[in-house]
């Protein structure tokens, strides 16, 4: 039976997605298996919900860079501009955004909060970036250094 | 190019270069409005106009329209042509400003680019030619852009405000780029540097070297800082001095830092000892940020990953700079590419701050204008 087939393969997500089309066809004849397949209902909707949850939770870099995929904020900024007497428009001070648009075009990334490199603990924080620091156990320091010698 | 794609629209003069570069590579026209529209002196500046002229020189069939006040720019890119070019850069920005754009475009020319750039080689704003030579060129090599003709040479050094420097850059063309997997920066095995001085006492460079070494020697013994004192016509029109430092790792990562003296007639005089020490500290900051690509070349690496073959590319970066953040947004709008971004906390290891792992699948960009031999 096809339905048994389906249950066997539930662990494999990719197969599951392929079978999804078939699932529609045999929905009506095999009513007795509906209990077993219940978890499969609205799979795409559940996936979408889980994705949105993930997007909204924990402010991450992706959100900072690309913004949320959900786009809750809408585009109603356009008609939010108030008009005074049908002639003048109230300027929305954009603050930082405006400033950024005309800022200097430079790829340098200036250090905002410099460390005090005279302190022993600060110096120690990058100790292992150097060959003189501690090596990972899976890497043989002497061997790599020998290879690198020109 | 051939397809009639509608143009992308932006406001403001910031990120002008990346918009024009991405427009040229993708073939999508851009319109940039409100360029310093509320400034007392509105419109494009000399150095921006010079960059647009440079783009016009290396392409064929570009259409550039600028309105009378210079506040609106429309750019319809042509085909990248290359070949031998000469360009006088504005002295308001250093040659690094122009080179950064060229590094993105040069591998995709019809003919290999051989360009002479004149202007300021080292200033306090942009990455200097020395730093780009030591960091961006090895990065391009990771993508398979290599060969005898791959060269960046400082013929004459020029400091602001006068300039008078000269740089020669030649880059081979490639049809496709190799995907990269740079996830382990390795460990720093040596530090190299260049202390330069022009139209001041050559002793300045030696004083810089001593002070920089005094800080870096606490971390690693293998340090060598070259001194470079160009004379006569090779020393440009203005006096100045500076230092660039590069840390090289066992896996071929180059992290850089640099400082230059104040331009003649601006600000107070800088002591070479202070400059050397501060530059060494900046290098330590860069090492603390870490990653497989240094902070000035982040966007170049991400661009070449995007344009690579249709395969997965990975790179480990330090904190992402604001410039790169905007670049990622632009990559999304020009090429519909979004990166997978994973934060890698530093944990117990003594390897500086948190890192970010960037992953993407290349769009399989291929250089169709490259001539077959």
Coordinates of C-alpha atoms in Angstrom, one line a residue:
Chain A
X1 CA 0.0 0.0 0.0
X2 CA 1.1 3.5 -0.7
X3 CA 0.1 4.8 2.6
X4 CA 2.5 2.4 4.4
X5 CA 5.2 3.5 2.1
X6 CA 4.6 7.0 3.2
X7 CA 4.8 6.3 6.9
X8 CA 8.1 4.4 6.4
X9 CA 9.7 7.4 4.8
X10 CA 8.5 10.0 7.2
X11 CA 12.0 10.5 8.5
X12 CA 13.3 11.7 5.2
X13 CA 12.2 15.2 4.6
X14 CA 13.2 15.5 1.0
X15 CA 11.2 12.4 0.0
X16 CA 8.4 13.8 2.0
X17 CA 8.3 16.9 -0.1
X18 CA 8.3 14.9 -3.3
X19 CA 5.4 12.8 -2.1
X20 CA 3.4 15.9 -1.2
X21 CA 1.8 16.1 -4.6
X22 CA 0.8 12.4 -4.6
X23 CA -0.7 12.9 -1.1
X24 CA -3.4 15.2 -2.6
X25 CA -4.5 12.6 -5.1
X26 CA -5.0 9.8 -2.6
X27 CA -6.6 11.9 0.1
X28 CA -10.1 10.8 -0.6
X29 CA -9.7 7.0 -1.1
X30 CA -7.7 6.2 2.0
X31 CA -9.8 7.8 4.7
X32 CA -8.8 5.3 7.4
X33 CA -5.1 6.5 7.3
X34 CA -6.0 10.1 8.0
X35 CA -5.1 9.7 11.7
X36 CA -1.6 8.6 10.8
X37 CA -1.1 11.4 8.4
X38 CA -2.6 14.1 10.6
X39 CA 0.7 15.6 11.5
X40 CA 1.3 16.2 7.8
X41 CA -1.6 18.5 7.4
X42 CA -0.7 22.1 6.7
X43 CA 3.0 21.2 6.7
X44 CA 3.9 24.2 4.6
X45 CA 1.9 26.5 6.8
X46 CA 3.6 25.1 9.9
X47 CA 7.0 25.5 8.2
X48 CA 6.2 29.1 7.3
X49 CA 5.1 29.8 10.9
X50 CA 8.3 28.3 12.3
X51 CA 10.3 30.3 9.9
X52 CA 8.6 33.5 11.0
X53 CA 9.1 32.7 14.6
X54 CA 12.8 32.2 14.0
X55 CA 13.0 35.4 12.1
X56 CA 11.3 37.4 14.8
X57 CA 13.2 35.9 17.8
X58 CA 16.7 36.8 18.9
X59 CA 17.9 39.9 17.1
X60 CA 20.5 38.6 14.8
X61 CA 22.8 39.9 12.2
X62 CA 20.7 38.7 9.4
X63 CA 17.8 40.8 10.6
X64 CA 20.1 43.8 11.0
X65 CA 21.4 43.5 7.5
X66 CA 18.4 42.4 5.4
X67 CA 15.6 43.4 7.7
X68 CA 12.8 40.9 8.6
X69 CA 11.3 38.9 5.8
X70 CA 7.9 39.4 7.4
X71 CA 7.7 43.1 6.7
X72 CA 5.3 43.9 9.5
X73 CA 6.1 47.6 9.4
X74 CA 4.2 48.1 6.1
X75 CA 4.7 50.9 3.7
X76 CA 2.3 53.4 5.2
X77 CA 5.1 56.0 5.7
X78 CA 4.1 57.4 2.3
X79 CA 0.7 58.7 3.2
X80 CA 1.6 59.5 6.8
X81 CA 2.9 62.9 5.7
X82 CA 0.6 65.5 7.2
X83 CA -0.5 68.3 5.1
X84 CA -1.0 71.8 6.5
X85 CA -3.8 73.6 4.9
X86 CA -3.4 71.5 1.8
X87 CA -0.3 73.4 0.8
X88 CA 2.6 72.8 3.1
X89 CA 3.9 69.4 4.1
X90 CA 5.4 68.7 7.5
X91 CA 8.9 67.6 7.2
X92 CA 9.7 64.4 9.0
X93 CA 13.1 64.7 10.5
X94 CA 14.8 61.5 9.4
X95 CA 17.6 62.0 11.8
X96 CA 20.4 59.5 11.4
X97 CA 19.2 58.2 8.1
X98 CA 19.5 61.4 6.3
X99 CA 22.9 62.0 7.8
X100 CA 24.1 58.6 6.6
X101 CA 22.9 59.1 3.1
X102 CA 25.3 61.9 2.5
X103 CA 28.1 60.7 4.7
X104 CA 31.6 60.0 3.5
X105 CA 32.0 57.0 1.2
X106 CA 34.9 55.1 2.8
X107 CA 35.5 51.4 3.3
X108 CA 37.7 51.8 6.4
X109 CA 36.2 50.4 9.7
X110 CA 37.4 52.7 12.4
X111 CA 37.9 51.3 15.9
X112 CA 35.2 52.7 18.1
X113 CA 36.3 51.5 21.5
X114 CA 40.0 50.9 21.5
X115 CA 41.5 48.4 24.0
X116 CA 44.3 49.4 26.3
X117 CA 47.0 47.3 24.9
X118 CA 49.3 47.9 27.8
X119 CA 47.2 45.7 30.1
X120 CA 48.3 42.2 30.5
X121 CA 44.8 40.7 30.2
X122 CA 44.0 42.6 27.0
X123 CA 47.3 41.4 25.5
X124 CA 46.5 37.9 26.5
X125 CA 43.1 38.0 24.7
X126 CA 44.8 37.6 21.4
X127 CA 47.8 35.4 22.5
X128 CA 46.6 32.4 20.6
X129 CA 46.2 34.2 17.3
X130 CA 50.0 34.0 17.0
X131 CA 52.2 31.0 16.2
X132 CA 53.8 31.6 19.6
X133 CA 50.4 30.9 21.3
X134 CA 48.7 27.7 22.2
X135 CA 47.8 25.4 19.3
X136 CA 44.8 23.2 18.8
X137 CA 45.5 19.6 19.7
X138 CA 44.8 18.3 16.2
X139 CA 47.4 20.5 14.6
X140 CA 51.1 19.7 14.8
X141 CA 52.7 23.1 15.2
X142 CA 56.2 22.0 14.1
X143 CA 54.9 20.3 11.0
X144 CA 52.9 23.3 9.8
X145 CA 55.7 25.7 10.4
X146 CA 58.1 23.5 8.5
X147 CA 55.8 23.5 5.5
X148 CA 55.5 27.2 5.6
X149 CA 59.1 28.0 5.6
X150 CA 60.2 29.2 2.2
Chain B
X1 CA 23.2 45.5 -21.2
X2 CA 20.9 43.9 -23.7
X3 CA 18.0 43.3 -21.3
X4 CA 15.8 46.2 -20.5
X5 CA 15.8 46.1 -16.7
X6 CA 14.5 49.0 -14.9
X7 CA 16.9 51.1 -13.0
X8 CA 17.5 51.0 -9.2
X9 CA 17.1 54.2 -7.4
X10 CA 19.0 55.6 -4.4
X11 CA 19.4 58.8 -2.5
X12 CA 22.5 60.5 -1.2
X13 CA 26.2 60.4 -2.1
X14 CA 27.3 57.8 0.3
X15 CA 28.2 54.3 -1.1
X16 CA 28.5 55.9 -4.6
X17 CA 31.3 53.6 -5.6
X18 CA 29.7 50.3 -4.7
X19 CA 26.5 51.3 -6.4
X20 CA 28.3 52.2 -9.6
X21 CA 30.5 49.1 -9.5
X22 CA 27.6 46.7 -8.9
X23 CA 25.6 48.5 -11.6
X24 CA 28.4 47.9 -14.0
X25 CA 28.8 44.2 -13.1
X26 CA 25.1 43.5 -13.1
X27 CA 24.2 45.6 -16.1
X28 CA 21.4 47.3 -14.2
X29 CA 21.2 51.1 -14.6
X30 CA 21.2 53.2 -11.4
X31 CA 19.7 56.6 -10.6
X32 CA 21.1 58.4 -7.6
X33 CA 19.2 61.4 -6.4
X34 CA 19.6 64.0 -3.7
X35 CA 23.4 64.1 -3.8
X36 CA 24.2 66.5 -1.1
X37 CA 20.9 68.2 -1.9
X38 CA 20.7 70.1 1.4
X39 CA 24.4 71.0 1.5
X40 CA 25.6 74.6 1.1
X41 CA 27.7 73.3 -1.8
X42 CA 25.3 70.8 -3.4
X43 CA 26.1 68.0 -5.9
X44 CA 28.9 65.7 -6.8
X45 CA 32.4 66.6 -5.7
X46 CA 35.5 66.6 -7.8
X47 CA 36.7 63.2 -6.6
X48 CA 33.4 61.6 -7.4
X49 CA 33.3 63.1 -10.8
X50 CA 36.8 61.8 -11.3
X51 CA 35.6 58.3 -10.3
X52 CA 32.8 58.5 -12.8
X53 CA 35.2 59.6 -15.5
X54 CA 37.4 56.6 -14.7
X55 CA 34.4 54.3 -15.1
X56 CA 33.8 55.9 -18.4
X57 CA 37.4 55.2 -19.5
X58 CA 37.4 51.5 -18.7
X59 CA 33.9 50.8 -20.2
X60 CA 32.5 51.0 -23.6
X61 CA 29.1 52.5 -24.2
X62 CA 28.3 53.8 -20.8
X63 CA 25.7 56.5 -20.6
X64 CA 26.1 59.1 -17.8
X65 CA 23.7 61.9 -17.2
X66 CA 24.2 64.5 -14.5
X67 CA 21.8 67.3 -13.9
X68 CA 22.8 70.9 -13.8
X69 CA 23.3 71.2 -10.0
X70 CA 25.0 67.7 -9.9
X71 CA 22.5 66.4 -7.4
X72 CA 21.1 63.7 -9.6
X73 CA 23.2 61.1 -11.5
X74 CA 21.9 58.5 -13.9
X75 CA 24.3 55.8 -14.9
X76 CA 23.6 53.2 -17.6
X77 CA 26.6 50.8 -17.6
X78 CA 28.3 49.8 -20.8
X79 CA 30.6 46.8 -21.3
X80 CA 33.9 46.5 -19.4
X81 CA 36.7 47.1 -21.9
X82 CA 40.0 47.6 -20.1
X83 CA 43.3 47.8 -21.9
X84 CA 45.9 50.5 -21.3
X85 CA 44.5 53.5 -19.4
X86 CA 45.8 56.6 -17.7
X87 CA 43.9 58.5 -15.1
X88 CA 44.6 61.6 -13.0
X89 CA 42.8 61.0 -9.7
X90 CA 41.5 63.9 -7.7
X91 CA 43.9 64.8 -4.8
X92 CA 40.9 65.1 -2.4
X93 CA 40.9 61.3 -2.0
X94 CA 43.8 58.9 -2.3
X95 CA 44.4 56.5 -5.2
X96 CA 43.1 53.8 -2.9
X97 CA 39.6 55.2 -3.3
X98 CA 39.8 54.5 -7.0
X99 CA 41.7 51.3 -6.7
X100 CA 39.0 49.7 -4.5
X101 CA 36.5 50.2 -7.3
X102 CA 39.0 48.9 -9.9
X103 CA 39.8 45.8 -7.9
X104 CA 36.2 44.7 -8.2
X105 CA 36.0 45.3 -11.9
X106 CA 39.4 44.5 -13.3
X107 CA 39.0 40.6 -13.5
X108 CA 36.0 41.0 -15.7
X109 CA 37.4 43.2 -18.5
X110 CA 37.5 42.3 -22.2
X111 CA 41.2 43.1 -22.3
X112 CA 43.5 43.0 -19.3
X113 CA 43.5 46.3 -17.5
X114 CA 46.9 48.1 -17.4
X115 CA 46.3 51.4 -15.7
X116 CA 48.5 54.3 -14.5
X117 CA 46.8 56.3 -11.7
X118 CA 48.2 59.6 -10.6
X119 CA 47.4 61.4 -7.3
X120 CA 47.7 60.8 -3.6
X121 CA 49.2 57.3 -2.7
X122 CA 48.8 57.6 1.1
X123 CA 46.3 59.6 3.1
X124 CA 44.4 59.4 6.4
X125 CA 41.0 58.4 4.9
X126 CA 41.2 55.6 2.4
X127 CA 43.2 52.3 2.4
X128 CA 46.6 53.2 1.0
X129 CA 48.2 51.6 -2.1
X130 CA 50.7 49.8 0.2
X131 CA 47.9 48.2 2.2
X132 CA 45.8 47.2 -0.9
X133 CA 48.9 45.7 -2.4
X134 CA 49.6 43.6 0.7
X135 CA 46.0 42.5 1.4
X136 CA 43.7 42.8 -1.6
X137 CA 46.1 41.2 -4.1
X138 CA 46.6 38.0 -2.1
X139 CA 42.8 37.9 -1.6
X140 CA 42.2 38.0 -5.4
X141 CA 44.7 35.2 -5.8
X142 CA 42.5 33.0 -3.6
X143 CA 39.8 33.4 -6.2
X144 CA 42.1 32.2 -9.0
X145 CA 43.1 35.7 -10.3
X146 CA 46.8 35.3 -10.6
X147 CA 49.6 35.5 -13.1
X148 CA 52.7 37.3 -14.1
X149 CA 50.9 40.4 -15.2
X150 CA 49.2 40.7 -11.8
X151 CA 50.9 43.7 -10.4
X152 CA 50.5 46.8 -8.3
X153 CA 53.5 49.1 -8.2
X154 CA 54.1 52.4 -6.5
X155 CA 56.2 54.4 -9.0
X156 CA 56.1 57.6 -7.1
X157 CA 54.8 58.4 -3.7
X158 CA 52.5 61.4 -3.2
X159 CA 51.1 62.7 0.1
X160 CA 48.2 65.2 0.5
X161 CA 47.5 68.0 -0.1
X162 CA 49.7 68.2 -3.2
X163 CA 49.7 64.6 -4.4
X164 CA 52.0 63.9 -7.2
X165 CA 52.2 60.1 -6.7
X166 CA 52.0 57.5 -9.4
X167 CA 50.8 53.9 -9.3
X168 CA 50.7 51.2 -11.9
X169 CA 48.1 48.4 -11.7
X170 CA 47.7 45.5 -14.1
X171 CA 45.3 42.7 -13.6
X172 CA 44.7 39.6 -15.8
X173 CA 41.1 38.7 -16.8
X174 CA 39.3 35.6 -15.8
X175 CA 36.2 33.9 -17.3
X176 CA 35.1 32.4 -14.0
X177 CA 36.1 32.7 -10.4
X178 CA 36.9 29.8 -8.1
X179 CA 34.7 29.4 -5.0
X180 CA 36.6 29.8 -1.7
X181 CA 36.5 28.1 1.7
X182 CA 38.2 30.4 4.1
X183 CA 37.1 29.2 7.5
X184 CA 40.3 29.0 9.4
X185 CA 42.6 32.0 9.5
X186 CA 45.5 30.0 11.0
X187 CA 48.0 31.7 13.2
X188 CA 50.1 34.8 12.7
X189 CA 53.6 33.8 11.8
X190 CA 55.1 37.1 10.8
X191 CA 54.5 40.9 10.7
X192 CA 55.8 43.0 7.9
X193 CA 55.5 46.7 7.5
X194 CA 56.5 49.7 5.4
X195 CA 57.5 52.9 7.0
X196 CA 57.7 55.6 4.4
X197 CA 58.8 59.2 4.4
X198 CA 58.8 61.8 1.6
X199 CA 60.3 65.3 1.7
X200 CA 61.2 64.9 5.4
X201 CA 64.3 63.5 7.1
X202 CA 64.8 59.8 6.3
X203 CA 65.4 59.4 10.0
X204 CA 61.6 59.8 10.5
X205 CA 61.0 56.3 9.1
X206 CA 63.6 54.8 11.4
X207 CA 62.0 56.4 14.4
X208 CA 58.6 54.9 13.4
X209 CA 60.1 51.4 13.0
X210 CA 61.7 51.4 16.5
X211 CA 58.5 52.5 18.2
X212 CA 56.2 50.1 16.4
X213 CA 58.6 47.2 17.1
X214 CA 58.6 48.0 20.8
X215 CA 54.9 47.1 21.0
X216 CA 54.7 44.2 18.5
X217 CA 57.8 42.4 19.9
X218 CA 55.8 41.4 22.9
X219 CA 53.7 39.1 20.7
X220 CA 56.0 37.7 18.0
X221 CA 59.7 37.9 17.2
X222 CA 59.4 37.7 13.4
X223 CA 58.9 41.4 12.6
X224 CA 60.5 43.3 9.7
X225 CA 59.5 46.8 8.8
X226 CA 61.0 48.2 5.6
X227 CA 61.9 51.8 5.3
X228 CA 61.1 53.6 2.1
X229 CA 62.4 57.0 1.4
X230 CA 61.7 58.2 -2.1
X231 CA 63.7 61.2 -3.3
X232 CA 63.4 63.9 -6.0
X233 CA 60.6 63.6 -8.5
X234 CA 59.5 60.3 -6.9
X235 CA 58.6 62.0 -3.6
X236 CA 55.5 63.9 -4.8
X237 CA 54.6 67.4 -4.0
X238 CA 54.0 67.4 -0.2
X239 CA 56.0 66.3 2.8
X240 CA 54.7 63.5 5.0
X241 CA 55.4 60.1 6.6
X242 CA 53.5 57.1 7.7
X243 CA 53.4 53.4 8.5
X244 CA 51.5 50.4 7.2
X245 CA 51.6 47.0 9.0
X246 CA 50.5 43.6 7.8
X247 CA 50.2 40.4 9.9
X248 CA 50.5 37.2 7.8
X249 CA 49.1 33.9 9.0
X250 CA 50.1 30.3 8.3
X251 CA 46.9 30.0 6.1
X252 CA 47.6 33.0 4.0
X253 CA 45.4 35.6 5.7
X254 CA 46.6 39.2 5.8
X255 CA 45.4 41.6 8.4
X256 CA 46.5 45.2 8.1
X257 CA 46.6 48.6 9.8
X258 CA 48.0 51.9 8.8
X259 CA 48.5 55.5 9.8
X260 CA 49.7 58.6 8.0
X261 CA 50.9 62.0 9.3
X262 CA 48.7 65.0 9.1
X263 CA 48.7 66.7 5.7
X264 CA 50.9 69.8 5.5
X265 CA 49.2 72.8 7.0
X266 CA 46.4 70.8 8.6
X267 CA 46.3 69.8 12.3
X268 CA 49.2 69.6 14.6
X269 CA 52.5 67.9 13.9
X270 CA 52.6 64.2 14.7
X271 CA 55.6 62.7 16.3
X272 CA 56.9 59.6 14.4
X273 CA 57.2 57.7 17.7
X274 CA 53.5 58.3 18.5
X275 CA 52.5 57.3 15.0
X276 CA 54.4 54.1 15.1
X277 CA 53.0 53.1 18.5
X278 CA 49.4 54.0 17.6
X279 CA 49.7 52.1 14.3
X280 CA 51.0 49.0 16.1
X281 CA 48.0 49.2 18.5
X282 CA 45.7 49.5 15.5
X283 CA 47.2 46.3 14.1
X284 CA 46.5 44.6 17.4
X285 CA 42.9 45.8 17.2
X286 CA 42.6 44.3 13.7
X287 CA 44.0 41.0 15.0
X288 CA 41.5 41.1 17.8
X289 CA 38.7 41.5 15.2
X290 CA 40.3 38.7 13.3
X291 CA 38.8 36.6 10.5
X292 CA 40.2 35.4 7.2
X293 CA 39.8 38.8 5.5
X294 CA 40.8 42.1 7.1
X295 CA 38.1 44.7 7.7
X296 CA 38.9 46.9 4.6
X297 CA 38.6 44.0 2.2
X298 CA 35.4 42.4 3.5
X299 CA 33.2 43.7 0.7
X300 CA 35.7 42.7 -2.0
X301 CA 35.7 39.1 -0.7
X302 CA 31.9 39.0 -0.5
X303 CA 31.5 40.4 -4.0
X304 CA 33.9 37.8 -5.5
X305 CA 32.1 35.1 -3.6
X306 CA 28.8 36.3 -5.1
X307 CA 30.2 36.3 -8.6
X308 CA 31.8 32.9 -8.2
X309 CA 30.8 29.6 -9.9
X310 CA 27.5 28.0 -8.7
X311 CA 29.1 26.5 -5.7
X312 CA 29.2 27.1 -2.0
X313 CA 31.7 29.7 -0.8
X314 CA 32.5 30.3 2.9
X315 CA 34.5 33.0 4.6
X316 CA 35.1 33.8 8.3
X317 CA 35.0 37.5 9.0
X318 CA 35.6 39.6 12.1
X319 CA 32.8 42.1 13.0
X320 CA 31.1 43.3 9.8
X321 CA 31.8 47.0 9.1
X322 CA 29.0 49.4 8.3
X323 CA 30.3 49.7 4.8
X324 CA 30.0 46.0 4.3
X325 CA 26.5 45.9 5.8
X326 CA 25.4 48.3 3.1
X327 CA 27.3 46.4 0.5
X328 CA 25.4 43.2 1.5
X329 CA 22.1 45.0 1.0
X330 CA 23.3 46.2 -2.4
X331 CA 24.3 42.7 -3.4
X332 CA 20.8 41.6 -2.5
X333 CA 19.2 44.3 -4.7
X334 CA 21.6 43.9 -7.7
X335 CA 22.1 40.2 -7.7
X336 CA 19.3 38.8 -5.5
X337 CA 21.9 37.1 -3.3
X338 CA 21.4 36.7 0.4
X339 CA 24.2 35.4 2.6
X340 CA 23.8 32.9 5.4
X341 CA 25.2 34.7 8.4
X342 CA 26.3 32.7 11.5
X343 CA 27.8 34.3 14.6
X344 CA 30.7 32.3 16.0
X345 CA 31.3 33.4 19.6
X346 CA 34.9 33.4 20.7
X347 CA 34.3 31.3 23.8
X348 CA 37.3 30.3 25.9
X349 CA 39.9 30.6 23.2
X350 CA 42.3 33.5 23.4
X351 CA 41.6 34.6 19.8
X352 CA 40.0 38.0 20.1
X353 CA 36.4 38.9 19.6
X354 CA 33.4 37.1 18.0
X355 CA 33.6 36.1 14.4
X356 CA 31.0 35.8 11.7
X357 CA 30.8 33.0 9.2
X358 CA 29.4 34.1 5.8
X359 CA 28.1 31.5 3.3
X360 CA 26.6 31.9 -0.1
X361 CA 26.2 30.1 -3.4
X362 CA 27.7 32.0 -6.3
X363 CA 25.5 33.2 -9.2
X364 CA 27.9 31.7 -11.7
X365 CA 28.9 35.0 -13.2
X366 CA 31.0 34.5 -16.3
X367 CA 33.0 37.1 -18.2
X368 CA 31.4 37.0 -21.6
X369 CA 33.4 39.9 -23.0
X370 CA 36.7 38.2 -22.4
X371 CA 38.4 37.5 -25.8
X372 CA 39.2 33.9 -26.5
X373 CA 42.7 33.1 -27.8

